[in-house]
PDB file of C-alpha atoms in Angstrom:
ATOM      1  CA  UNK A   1      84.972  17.552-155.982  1.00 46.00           C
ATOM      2  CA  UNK A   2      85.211  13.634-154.976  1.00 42.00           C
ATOM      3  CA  UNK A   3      86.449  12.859-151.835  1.00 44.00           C
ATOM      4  CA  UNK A   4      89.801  11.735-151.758  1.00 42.00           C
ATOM      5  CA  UNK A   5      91.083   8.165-151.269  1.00 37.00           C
ATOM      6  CA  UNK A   6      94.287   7.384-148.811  1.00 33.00           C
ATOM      7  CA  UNK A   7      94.288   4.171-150.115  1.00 36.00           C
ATOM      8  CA  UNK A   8      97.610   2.071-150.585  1.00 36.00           C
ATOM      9  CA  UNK A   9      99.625   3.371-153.282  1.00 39.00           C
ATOM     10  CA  UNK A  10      98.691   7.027-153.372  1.00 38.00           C
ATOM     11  CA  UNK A  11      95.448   8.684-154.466  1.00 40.00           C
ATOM     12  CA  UNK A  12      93.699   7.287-157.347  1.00 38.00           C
ATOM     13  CA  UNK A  13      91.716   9.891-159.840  1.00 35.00           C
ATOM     14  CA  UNK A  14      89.913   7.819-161.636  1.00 38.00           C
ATOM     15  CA  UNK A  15      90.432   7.821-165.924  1.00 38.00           C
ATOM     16  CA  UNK A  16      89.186   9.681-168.784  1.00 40.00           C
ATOM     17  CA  UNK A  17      88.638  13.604-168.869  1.00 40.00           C
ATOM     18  CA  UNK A  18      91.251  16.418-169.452  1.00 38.00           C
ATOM     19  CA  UNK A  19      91.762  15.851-165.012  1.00 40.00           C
ATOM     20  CA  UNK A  20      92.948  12.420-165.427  1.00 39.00           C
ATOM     21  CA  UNK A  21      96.899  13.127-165.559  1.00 41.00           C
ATOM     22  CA  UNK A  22      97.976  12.844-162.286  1.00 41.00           C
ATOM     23  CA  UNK A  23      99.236  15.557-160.509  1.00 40.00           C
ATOM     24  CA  UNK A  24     102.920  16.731-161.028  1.00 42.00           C
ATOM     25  CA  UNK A  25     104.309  17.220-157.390  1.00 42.00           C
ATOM     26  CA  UNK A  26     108.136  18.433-158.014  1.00 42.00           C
ATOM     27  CA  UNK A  27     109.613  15.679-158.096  1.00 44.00           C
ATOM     28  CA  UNK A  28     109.119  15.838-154.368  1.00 49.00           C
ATOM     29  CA  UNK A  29     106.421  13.119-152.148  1.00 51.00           C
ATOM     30  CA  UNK A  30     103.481  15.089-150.500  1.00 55.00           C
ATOM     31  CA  UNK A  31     103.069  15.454-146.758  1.00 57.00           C
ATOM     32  CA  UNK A  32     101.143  12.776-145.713  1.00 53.00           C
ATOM     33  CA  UNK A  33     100.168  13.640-142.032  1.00 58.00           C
ATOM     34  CA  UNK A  34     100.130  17.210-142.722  1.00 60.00           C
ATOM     35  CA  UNK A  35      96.710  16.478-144.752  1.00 60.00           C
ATOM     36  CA  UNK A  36      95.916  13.818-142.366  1.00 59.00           C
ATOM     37  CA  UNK A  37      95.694  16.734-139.909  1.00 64.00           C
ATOM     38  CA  UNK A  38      94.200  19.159-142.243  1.00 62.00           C
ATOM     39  CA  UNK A  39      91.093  16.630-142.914  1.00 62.00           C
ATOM     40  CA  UNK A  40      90.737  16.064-139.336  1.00 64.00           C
ATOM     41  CA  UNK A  41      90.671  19.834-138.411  1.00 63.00           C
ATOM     42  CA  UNK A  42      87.959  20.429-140.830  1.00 64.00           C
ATOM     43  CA  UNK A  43      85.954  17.118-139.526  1.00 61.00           C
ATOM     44  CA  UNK A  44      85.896  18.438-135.742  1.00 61.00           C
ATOM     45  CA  UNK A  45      85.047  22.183-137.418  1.00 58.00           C
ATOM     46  CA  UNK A  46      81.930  20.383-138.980  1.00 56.00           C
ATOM     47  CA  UNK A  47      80.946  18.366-135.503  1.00 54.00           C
ATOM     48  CA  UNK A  48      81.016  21.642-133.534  1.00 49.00           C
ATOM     49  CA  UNK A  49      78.580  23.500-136.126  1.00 50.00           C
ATOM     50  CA  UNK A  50      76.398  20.575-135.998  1.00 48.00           C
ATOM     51  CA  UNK A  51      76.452  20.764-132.029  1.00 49.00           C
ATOM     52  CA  UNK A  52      75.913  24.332-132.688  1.00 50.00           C
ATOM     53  CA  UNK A  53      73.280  24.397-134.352  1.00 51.00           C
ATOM     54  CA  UNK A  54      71.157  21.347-132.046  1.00 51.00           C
ATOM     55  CA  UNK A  55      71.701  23.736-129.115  1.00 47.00           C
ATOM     56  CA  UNK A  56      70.086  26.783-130.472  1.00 47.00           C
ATOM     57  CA  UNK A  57      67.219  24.122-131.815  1.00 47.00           C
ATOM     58  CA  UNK A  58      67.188  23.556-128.606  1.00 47.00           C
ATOM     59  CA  UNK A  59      66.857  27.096-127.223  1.00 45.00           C
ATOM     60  CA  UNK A  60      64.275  27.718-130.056  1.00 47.00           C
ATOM     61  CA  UNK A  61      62.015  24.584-128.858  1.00 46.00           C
ATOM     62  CA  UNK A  62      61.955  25.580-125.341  1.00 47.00           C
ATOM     63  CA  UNK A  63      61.435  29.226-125.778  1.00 45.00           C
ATOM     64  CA  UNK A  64      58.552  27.748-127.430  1.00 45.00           C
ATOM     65  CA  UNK A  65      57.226  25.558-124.679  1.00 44.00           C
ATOM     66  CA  UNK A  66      57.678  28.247-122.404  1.00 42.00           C
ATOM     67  CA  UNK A  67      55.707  30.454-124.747  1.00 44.00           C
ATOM     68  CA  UNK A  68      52.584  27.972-125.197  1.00 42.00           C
ATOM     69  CA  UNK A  69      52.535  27.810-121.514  1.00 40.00           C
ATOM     70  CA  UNK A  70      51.936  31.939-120.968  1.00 40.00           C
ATOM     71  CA  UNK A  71      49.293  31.365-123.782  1.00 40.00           C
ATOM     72  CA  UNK A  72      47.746  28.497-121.840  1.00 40.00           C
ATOM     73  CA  UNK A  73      47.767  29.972-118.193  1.00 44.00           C
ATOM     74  CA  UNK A  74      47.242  33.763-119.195  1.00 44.00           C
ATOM     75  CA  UNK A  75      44.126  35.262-121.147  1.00 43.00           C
ATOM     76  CA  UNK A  76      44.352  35.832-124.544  1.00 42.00           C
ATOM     77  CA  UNK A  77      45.872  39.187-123.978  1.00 45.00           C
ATOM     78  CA  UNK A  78      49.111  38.139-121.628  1.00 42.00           C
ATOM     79  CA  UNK A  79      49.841  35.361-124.012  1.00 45.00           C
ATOM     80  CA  UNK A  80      50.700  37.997-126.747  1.00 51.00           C
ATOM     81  CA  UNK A  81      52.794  40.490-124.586  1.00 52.00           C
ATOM     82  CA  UNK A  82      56.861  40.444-124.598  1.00 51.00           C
ATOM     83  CA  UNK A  83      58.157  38.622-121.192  1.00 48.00           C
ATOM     84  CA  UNK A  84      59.732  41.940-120.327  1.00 53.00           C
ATOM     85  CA  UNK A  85      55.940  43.351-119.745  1.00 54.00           C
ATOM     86  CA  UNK A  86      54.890  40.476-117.717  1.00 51.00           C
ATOM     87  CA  UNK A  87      55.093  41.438-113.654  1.00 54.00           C
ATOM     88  CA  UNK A  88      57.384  40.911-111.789  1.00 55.00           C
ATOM     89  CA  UNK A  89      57.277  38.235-108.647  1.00 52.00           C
ATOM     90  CA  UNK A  90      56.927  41.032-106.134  1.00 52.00           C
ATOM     91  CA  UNK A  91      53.508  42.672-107.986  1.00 54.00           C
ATOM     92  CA  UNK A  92      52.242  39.151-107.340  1.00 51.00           C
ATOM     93  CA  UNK A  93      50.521  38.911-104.020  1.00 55.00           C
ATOM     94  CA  UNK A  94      52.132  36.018-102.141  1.00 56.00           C
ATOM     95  CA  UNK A  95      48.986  35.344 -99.671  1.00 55.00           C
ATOM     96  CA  UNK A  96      46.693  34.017-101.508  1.00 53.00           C
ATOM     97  CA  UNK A  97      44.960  32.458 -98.445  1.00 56.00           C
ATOM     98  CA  UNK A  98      42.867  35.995 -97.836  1.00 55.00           C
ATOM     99  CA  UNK A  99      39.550  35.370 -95.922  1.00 58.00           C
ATOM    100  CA  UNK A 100      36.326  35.574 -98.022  1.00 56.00           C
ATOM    101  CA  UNK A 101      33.661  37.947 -97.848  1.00 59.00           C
ATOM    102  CA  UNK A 102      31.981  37.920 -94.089  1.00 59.00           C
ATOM    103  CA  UNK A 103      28.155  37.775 -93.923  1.00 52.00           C
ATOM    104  CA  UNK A 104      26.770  39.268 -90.861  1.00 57.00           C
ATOM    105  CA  UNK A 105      25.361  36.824 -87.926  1.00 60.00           C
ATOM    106  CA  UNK A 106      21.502  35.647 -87.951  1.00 57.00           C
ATOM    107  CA  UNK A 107      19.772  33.913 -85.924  1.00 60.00           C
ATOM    108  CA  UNK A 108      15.871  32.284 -86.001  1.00 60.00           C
ATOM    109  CA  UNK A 109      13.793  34.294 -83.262  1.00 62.00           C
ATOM    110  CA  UNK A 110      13.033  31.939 -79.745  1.00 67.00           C
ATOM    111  CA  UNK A 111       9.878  29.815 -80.412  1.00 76.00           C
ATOM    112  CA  UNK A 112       6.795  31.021 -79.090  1.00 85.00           C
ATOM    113  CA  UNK A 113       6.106  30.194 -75.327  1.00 87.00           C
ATOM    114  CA  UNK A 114       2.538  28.113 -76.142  1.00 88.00           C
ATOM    115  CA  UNK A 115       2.244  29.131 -72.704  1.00 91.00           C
ATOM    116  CA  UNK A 116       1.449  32.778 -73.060  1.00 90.00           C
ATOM    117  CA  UNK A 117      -1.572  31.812 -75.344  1.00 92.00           C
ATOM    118  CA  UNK A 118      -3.208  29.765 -73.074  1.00 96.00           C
ATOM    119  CA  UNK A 119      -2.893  32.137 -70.200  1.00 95.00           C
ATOM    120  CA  UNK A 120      -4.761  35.152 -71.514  1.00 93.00           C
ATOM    121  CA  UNK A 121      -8.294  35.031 -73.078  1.00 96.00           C
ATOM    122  CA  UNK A 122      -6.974  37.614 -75.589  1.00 94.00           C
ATOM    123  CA  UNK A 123      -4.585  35.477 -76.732  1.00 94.00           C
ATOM    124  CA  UNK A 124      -6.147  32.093 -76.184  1.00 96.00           C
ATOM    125  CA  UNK A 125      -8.615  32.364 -79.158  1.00 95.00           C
ATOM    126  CA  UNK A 126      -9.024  28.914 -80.764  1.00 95.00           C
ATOM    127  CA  UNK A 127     -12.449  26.858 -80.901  1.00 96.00           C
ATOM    128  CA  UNK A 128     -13.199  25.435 -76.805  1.00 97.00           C
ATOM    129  CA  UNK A 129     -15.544  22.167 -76.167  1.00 97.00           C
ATOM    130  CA  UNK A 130     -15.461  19.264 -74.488  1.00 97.00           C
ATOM    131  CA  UNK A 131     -15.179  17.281 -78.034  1.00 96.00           C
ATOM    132  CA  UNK A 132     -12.390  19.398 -78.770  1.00 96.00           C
ATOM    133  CA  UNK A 133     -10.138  19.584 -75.777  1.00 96.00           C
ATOM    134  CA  UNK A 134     -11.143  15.318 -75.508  1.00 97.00           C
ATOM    135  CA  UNK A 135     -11.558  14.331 -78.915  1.00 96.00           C
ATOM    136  CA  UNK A 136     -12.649  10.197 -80.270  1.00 96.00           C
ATOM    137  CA  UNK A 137     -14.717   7.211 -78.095  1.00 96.00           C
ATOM    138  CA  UNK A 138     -11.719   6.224 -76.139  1.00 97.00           C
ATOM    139  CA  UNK A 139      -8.695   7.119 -74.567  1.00 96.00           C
ATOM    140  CA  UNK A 140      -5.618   5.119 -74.352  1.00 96.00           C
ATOM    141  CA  UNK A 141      -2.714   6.053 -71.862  1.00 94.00           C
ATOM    142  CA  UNK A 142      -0.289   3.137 -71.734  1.00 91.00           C
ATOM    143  CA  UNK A 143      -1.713  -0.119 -72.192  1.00 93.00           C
ATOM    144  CA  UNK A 144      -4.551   0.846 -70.624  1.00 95.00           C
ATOM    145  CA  UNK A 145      -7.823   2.022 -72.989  1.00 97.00           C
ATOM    146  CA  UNK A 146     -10.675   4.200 -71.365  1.00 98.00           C
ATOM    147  CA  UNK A 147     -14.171   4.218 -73.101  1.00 98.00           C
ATOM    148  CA  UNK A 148     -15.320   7.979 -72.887  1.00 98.00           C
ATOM    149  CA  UNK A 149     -18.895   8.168 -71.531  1.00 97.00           C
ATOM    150  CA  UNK A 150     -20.608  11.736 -71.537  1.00 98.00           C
ATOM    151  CA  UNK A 151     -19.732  15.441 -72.331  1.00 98.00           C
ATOM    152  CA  UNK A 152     -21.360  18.753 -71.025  1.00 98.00           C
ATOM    153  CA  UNK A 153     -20.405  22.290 -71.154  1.00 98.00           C
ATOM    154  CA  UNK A 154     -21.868  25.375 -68.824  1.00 98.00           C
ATOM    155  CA  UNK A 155     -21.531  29.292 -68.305  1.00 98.00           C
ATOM    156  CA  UNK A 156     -23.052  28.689 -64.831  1.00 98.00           C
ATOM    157  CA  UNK A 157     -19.885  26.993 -63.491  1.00 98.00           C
ATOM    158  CA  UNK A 158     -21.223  26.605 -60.159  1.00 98.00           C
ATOM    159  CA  UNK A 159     -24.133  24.280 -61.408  1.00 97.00           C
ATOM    160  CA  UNK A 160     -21.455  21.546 -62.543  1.00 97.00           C
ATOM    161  CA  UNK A 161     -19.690  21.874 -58.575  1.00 98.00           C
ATOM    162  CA  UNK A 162     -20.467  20.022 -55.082  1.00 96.00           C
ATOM    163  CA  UNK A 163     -19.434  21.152 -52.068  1.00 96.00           C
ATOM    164  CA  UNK A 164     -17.392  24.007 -51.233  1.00 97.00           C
ATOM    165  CA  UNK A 165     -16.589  24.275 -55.257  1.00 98.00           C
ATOM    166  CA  UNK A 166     -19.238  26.282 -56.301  1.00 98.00           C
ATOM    167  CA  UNK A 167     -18.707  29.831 -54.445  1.00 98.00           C
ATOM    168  CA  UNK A 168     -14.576  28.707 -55.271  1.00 98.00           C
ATOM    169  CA  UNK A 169     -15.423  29.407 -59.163  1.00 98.00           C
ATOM    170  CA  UNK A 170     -17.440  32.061 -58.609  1.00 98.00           C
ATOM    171  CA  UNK A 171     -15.346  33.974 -56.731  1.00 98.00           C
ATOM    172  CA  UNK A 172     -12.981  33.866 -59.021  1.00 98.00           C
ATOM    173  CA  UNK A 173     -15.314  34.551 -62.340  1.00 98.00           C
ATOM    174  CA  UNK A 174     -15.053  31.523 -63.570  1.00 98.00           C
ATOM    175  CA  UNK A 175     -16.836  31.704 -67.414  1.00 98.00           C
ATOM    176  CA  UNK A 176     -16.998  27.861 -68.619  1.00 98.00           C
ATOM    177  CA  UNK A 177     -17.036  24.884 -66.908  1.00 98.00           C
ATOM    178  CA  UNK A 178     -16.756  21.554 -69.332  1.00 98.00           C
ATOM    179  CA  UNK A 179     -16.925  17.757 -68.057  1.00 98.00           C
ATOM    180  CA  UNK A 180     -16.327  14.592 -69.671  1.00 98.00           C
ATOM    181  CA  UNK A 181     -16.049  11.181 -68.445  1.00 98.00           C
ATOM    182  CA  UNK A 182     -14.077   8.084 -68.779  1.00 98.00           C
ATOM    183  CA  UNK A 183     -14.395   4.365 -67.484  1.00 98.00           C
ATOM    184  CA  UNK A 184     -13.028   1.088 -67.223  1.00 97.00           C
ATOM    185  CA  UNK A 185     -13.681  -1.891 -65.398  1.00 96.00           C
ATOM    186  CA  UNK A 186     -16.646  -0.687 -63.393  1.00 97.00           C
ATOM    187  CA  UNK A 187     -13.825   2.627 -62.520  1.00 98.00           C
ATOM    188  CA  UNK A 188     -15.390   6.054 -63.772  1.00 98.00           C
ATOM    189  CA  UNK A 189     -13.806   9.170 -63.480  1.00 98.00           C
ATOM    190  CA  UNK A 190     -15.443  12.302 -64.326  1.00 98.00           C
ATOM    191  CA  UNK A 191     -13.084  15.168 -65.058  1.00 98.00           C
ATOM    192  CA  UNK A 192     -14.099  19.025 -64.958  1.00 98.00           C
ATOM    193  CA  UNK A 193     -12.740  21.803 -66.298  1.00 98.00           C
ATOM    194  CA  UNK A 194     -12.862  25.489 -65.322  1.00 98.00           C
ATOM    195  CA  UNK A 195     -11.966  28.414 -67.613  1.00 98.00           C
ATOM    196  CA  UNK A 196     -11.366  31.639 -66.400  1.00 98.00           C
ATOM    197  CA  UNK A 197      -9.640  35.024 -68.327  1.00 97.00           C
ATOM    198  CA  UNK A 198      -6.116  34.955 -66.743  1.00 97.00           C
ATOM    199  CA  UNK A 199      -4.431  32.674 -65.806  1.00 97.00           C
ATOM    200  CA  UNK A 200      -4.061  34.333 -61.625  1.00 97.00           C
ATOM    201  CA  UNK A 201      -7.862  33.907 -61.780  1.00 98.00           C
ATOM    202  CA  UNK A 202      -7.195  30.385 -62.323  1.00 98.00           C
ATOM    203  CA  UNK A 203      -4.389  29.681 -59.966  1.00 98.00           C
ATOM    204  CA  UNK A 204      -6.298  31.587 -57.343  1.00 98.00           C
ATOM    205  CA  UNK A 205      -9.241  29.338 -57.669  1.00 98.00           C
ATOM    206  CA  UNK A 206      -6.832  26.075 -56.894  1.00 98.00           C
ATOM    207  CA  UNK A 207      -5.622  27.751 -54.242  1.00 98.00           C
ATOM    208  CA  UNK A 208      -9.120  28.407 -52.884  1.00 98.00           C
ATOM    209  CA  UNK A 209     -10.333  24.932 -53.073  1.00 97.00           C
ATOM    210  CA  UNK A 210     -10.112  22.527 -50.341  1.00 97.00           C
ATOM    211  CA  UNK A 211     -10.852  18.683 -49.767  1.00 94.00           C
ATOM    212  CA  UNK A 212     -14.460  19.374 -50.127  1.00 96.00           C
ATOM    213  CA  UNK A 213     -14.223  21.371 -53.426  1.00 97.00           C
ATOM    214  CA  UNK A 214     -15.535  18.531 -55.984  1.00 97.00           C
ATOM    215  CA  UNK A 215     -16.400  18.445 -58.987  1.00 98.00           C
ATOM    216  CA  UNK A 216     -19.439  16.968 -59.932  1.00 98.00           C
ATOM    217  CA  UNK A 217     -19.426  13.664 -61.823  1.00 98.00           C
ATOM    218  CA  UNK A 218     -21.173  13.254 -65.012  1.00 98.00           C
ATOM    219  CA  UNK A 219     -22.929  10.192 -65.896  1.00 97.00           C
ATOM    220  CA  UNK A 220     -24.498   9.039 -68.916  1.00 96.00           C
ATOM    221  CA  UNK A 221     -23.411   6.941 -72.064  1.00 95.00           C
ATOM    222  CA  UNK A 222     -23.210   3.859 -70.252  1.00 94.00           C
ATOM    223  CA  UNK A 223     -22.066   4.973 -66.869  1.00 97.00           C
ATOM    224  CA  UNK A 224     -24.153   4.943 -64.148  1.00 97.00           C
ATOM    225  CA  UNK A 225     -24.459   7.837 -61.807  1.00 96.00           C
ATOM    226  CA  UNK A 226     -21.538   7.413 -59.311  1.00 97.00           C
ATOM    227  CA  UNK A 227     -19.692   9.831 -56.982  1.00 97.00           C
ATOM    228  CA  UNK A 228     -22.601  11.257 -55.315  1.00 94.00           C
ATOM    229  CA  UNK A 229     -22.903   9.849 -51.952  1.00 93.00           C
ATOM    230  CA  UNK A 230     -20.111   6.892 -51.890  1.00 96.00           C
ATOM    231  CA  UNK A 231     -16.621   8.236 -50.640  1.00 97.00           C
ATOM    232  CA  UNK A 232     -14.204   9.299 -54.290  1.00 98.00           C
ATOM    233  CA  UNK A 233     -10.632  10.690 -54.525  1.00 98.00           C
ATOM    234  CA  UNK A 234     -10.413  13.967 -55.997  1.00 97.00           C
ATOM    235  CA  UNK A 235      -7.871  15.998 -57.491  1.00 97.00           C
ATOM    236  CA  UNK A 236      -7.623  19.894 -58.344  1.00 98.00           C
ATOM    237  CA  UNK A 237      -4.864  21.748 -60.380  1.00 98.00           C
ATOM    238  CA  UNK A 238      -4.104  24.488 -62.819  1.00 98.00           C
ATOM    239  CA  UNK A 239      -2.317  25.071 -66.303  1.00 97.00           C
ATOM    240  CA  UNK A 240      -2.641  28.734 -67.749  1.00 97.00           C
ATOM    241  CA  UNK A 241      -5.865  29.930 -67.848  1.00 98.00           C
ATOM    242  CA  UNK A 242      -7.747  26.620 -66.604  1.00 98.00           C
ATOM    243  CA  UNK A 243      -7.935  24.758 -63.362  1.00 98.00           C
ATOM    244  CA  UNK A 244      -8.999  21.246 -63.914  1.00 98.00           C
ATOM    245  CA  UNK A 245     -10.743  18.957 -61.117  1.00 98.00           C
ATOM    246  CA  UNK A 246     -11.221  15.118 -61.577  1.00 98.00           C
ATOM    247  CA  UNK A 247     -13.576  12.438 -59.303  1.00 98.00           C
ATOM    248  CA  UNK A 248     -12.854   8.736 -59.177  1.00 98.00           C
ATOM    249  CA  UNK A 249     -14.846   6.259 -57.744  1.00 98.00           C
ATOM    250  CA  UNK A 250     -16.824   2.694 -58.617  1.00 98.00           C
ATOM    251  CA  UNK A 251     -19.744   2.462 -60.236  1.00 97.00           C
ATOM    252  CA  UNK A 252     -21.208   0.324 -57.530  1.00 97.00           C
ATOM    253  CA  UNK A 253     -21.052   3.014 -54.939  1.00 96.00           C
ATOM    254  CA  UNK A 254     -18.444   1.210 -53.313  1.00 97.00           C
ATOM    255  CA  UNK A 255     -16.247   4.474 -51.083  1.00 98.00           C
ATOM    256  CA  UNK A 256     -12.752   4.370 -52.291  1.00 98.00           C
ATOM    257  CA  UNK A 257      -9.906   3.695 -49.775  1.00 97.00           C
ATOM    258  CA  UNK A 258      -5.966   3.976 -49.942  1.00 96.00           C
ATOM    259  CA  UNK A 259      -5.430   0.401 -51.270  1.00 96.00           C
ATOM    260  CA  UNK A 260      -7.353   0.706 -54.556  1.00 97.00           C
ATOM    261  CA  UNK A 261      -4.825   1.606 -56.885  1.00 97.00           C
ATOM    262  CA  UNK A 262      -6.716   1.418 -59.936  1.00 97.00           C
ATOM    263  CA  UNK A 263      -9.048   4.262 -58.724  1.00 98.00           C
ATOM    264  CA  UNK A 264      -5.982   6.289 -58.207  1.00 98.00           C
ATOM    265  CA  UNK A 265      -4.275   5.645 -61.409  1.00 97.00           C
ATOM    266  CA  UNK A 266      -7.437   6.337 -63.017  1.00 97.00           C
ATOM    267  CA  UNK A 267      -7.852   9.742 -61.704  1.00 97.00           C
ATOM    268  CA  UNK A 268      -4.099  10.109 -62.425  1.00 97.00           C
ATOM    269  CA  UNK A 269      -3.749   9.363 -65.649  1.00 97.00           C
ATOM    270  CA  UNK A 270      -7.142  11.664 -66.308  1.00 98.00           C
ATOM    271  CA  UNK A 271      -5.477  14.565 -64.870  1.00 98.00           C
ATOM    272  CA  UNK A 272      -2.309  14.019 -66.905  1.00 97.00           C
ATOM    273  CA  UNK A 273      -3.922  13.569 -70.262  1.00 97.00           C
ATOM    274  CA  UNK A 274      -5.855  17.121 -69.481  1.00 98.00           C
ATOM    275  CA  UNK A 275      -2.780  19.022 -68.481  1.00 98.00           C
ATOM    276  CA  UNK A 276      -1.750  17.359 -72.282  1.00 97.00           C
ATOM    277  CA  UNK A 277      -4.212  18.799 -74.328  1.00 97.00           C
ATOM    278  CA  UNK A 278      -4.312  22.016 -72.667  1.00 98.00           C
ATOM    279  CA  UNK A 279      -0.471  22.013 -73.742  1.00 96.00           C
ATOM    280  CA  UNK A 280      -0.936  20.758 -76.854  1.00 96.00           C
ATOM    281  CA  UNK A 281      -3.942  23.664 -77.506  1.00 96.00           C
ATOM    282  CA  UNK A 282      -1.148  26.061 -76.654  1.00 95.00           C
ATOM    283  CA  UNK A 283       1.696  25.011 -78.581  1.00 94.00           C
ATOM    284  CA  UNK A 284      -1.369  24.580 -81.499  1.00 94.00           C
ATOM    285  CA  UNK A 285      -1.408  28.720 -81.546  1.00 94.00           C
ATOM    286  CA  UNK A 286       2.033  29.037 -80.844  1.00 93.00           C
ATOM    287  CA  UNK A 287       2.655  27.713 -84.424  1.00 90.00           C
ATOM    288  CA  UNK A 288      -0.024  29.187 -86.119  1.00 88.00           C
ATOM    289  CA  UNK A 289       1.298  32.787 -84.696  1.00 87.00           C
ATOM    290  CA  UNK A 290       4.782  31.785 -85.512  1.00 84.00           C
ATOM    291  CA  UNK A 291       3.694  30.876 -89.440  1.00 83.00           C
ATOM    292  CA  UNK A 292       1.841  33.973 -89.843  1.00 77.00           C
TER     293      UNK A 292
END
């Protein structure tokens, strides 16, 4: 059917065709704004269907979204169940800031005291010589550099003492006694060391020793004998298992008094790189024991 036309002068059918007579109304005009208001009911029936039928487009598209997003977050199982077998928001835990698993404590075991191996023969068991305990030529401590002269090692500890020494180291079983000696600058100090078993043995023997328990010096290797007759400071202590003398004088024979400093730094810094390396040989089997 063709639309019809509310044109000026009435509605126009077009010609030709058995439907071209126009329409026989009674004798009586039609009611214009009665169709008027027909056409426009039908119009606003056709708008609302239209609306009608975007919203539940609408509903369709975001059922969906919400659909593909189940299916993305879920497994491939959840993404195929109904909604109404999804769980609810209480079966969802709401702390999800639980702690993780706990791991008990540990802790790395104390370091070895390198102590305790040099105080014990039983433990102490490393190679002992003069070479080793004063290894190279020279020794530097500071700025200043000591040539080393000569090296000897004894069992009779006695026959490497003067004075009141001697019967000291024996009285205490002394096993080794090991010298080496240093100079500089016509300065020579000799410096002596005693092993014993345990390190009381050792402690008692600095204890024992007076002013007049000296060891004796060592020369050779380019020092002259020195220390024998000519007045030298001396100095005794002990570390663990050893007590360790030194002697420093000139190598002229000249007797030492209180202002020559150099003889007394000398014999200082002697004693101090001995107490060193009997530190170092202990903290040497202290990490061997530990890597074991």
């Amino acid at each position: 059917m063709r639309p019809m036309s509310f044109g000026q002068g009435g509605p126009s059918w077009g010609s030709g065709g058995s439907g071209s007579q126009p329409p026989q109304w009674g004798g009586q005009s039609p009611d214009w704004a009665a169709l008027a208001e027909a056409s426009e009911t039908r119009n606003r029936r056709r708008r609302w269907l239209l609306i009608g039928g975007g919203a539940l487009a609408t509903v369709a598209v975001g059922t969906a979204v919400a659909m593909a997003v189940v299916s993305a977050d879920g497994n491939e199982q959840a993404s195929n169940r109904p909604a109404s077998e999804l769980p609810t928001s209480a079966a969802i835990p709401s702390d999800t800031t639980g702690t993780g698993p706990s791991f008990a404590e540990t802790s790395a075991p104390p370091p070895l005291d390198p102590k305790d191996f040099i105080g014990n023969v039983k433990k102490d068991t490393a190679p002992l010589a003069p070479d080793l305990l004063f290894p190279g030529t020279q020794l530097t401590m500071g700025e200043t550099v000591y040539k080393k002269g000569a090296m000897a090692s004894t069992k009779n500890c006695a026959s490497a003492a003067q004075g009141t020494l001697g019967p000291v180291l024996t009285k205490n079983d002394c096993t080794r006694f090991m010298r080496v000696t240093y100079a500089k600058d016509g300065i020579a100090v000799t410096v002596g060391v005693a092993v014993f078993d345990a390190e009381g043995q050792a402690l008692k023997a600095k204890n024992d020793a007076d002013a007049k328990s000296v060891v004796q010096s060592l020369a050779g290797e380019g020092v002259p004998t020195f220390c024998r007759s000519a007045i030298c400071r001396s100095t005794t202590n002990s570390y663990g298992r050893y007590t360790y003398f030194t002697v420093a004088g000139f190598t002229n024979g000249k007797d030492v008094t209180q202002k020559d400093s150099k003889v007394f730094t000398t014999g200082d810094d002697l004693a101090e790189f001995t107490f060193r390396q009997i530190h170092r040989r202990g903290e040497a089997q202290a990490s061997a024991a530990a890597n074991q």
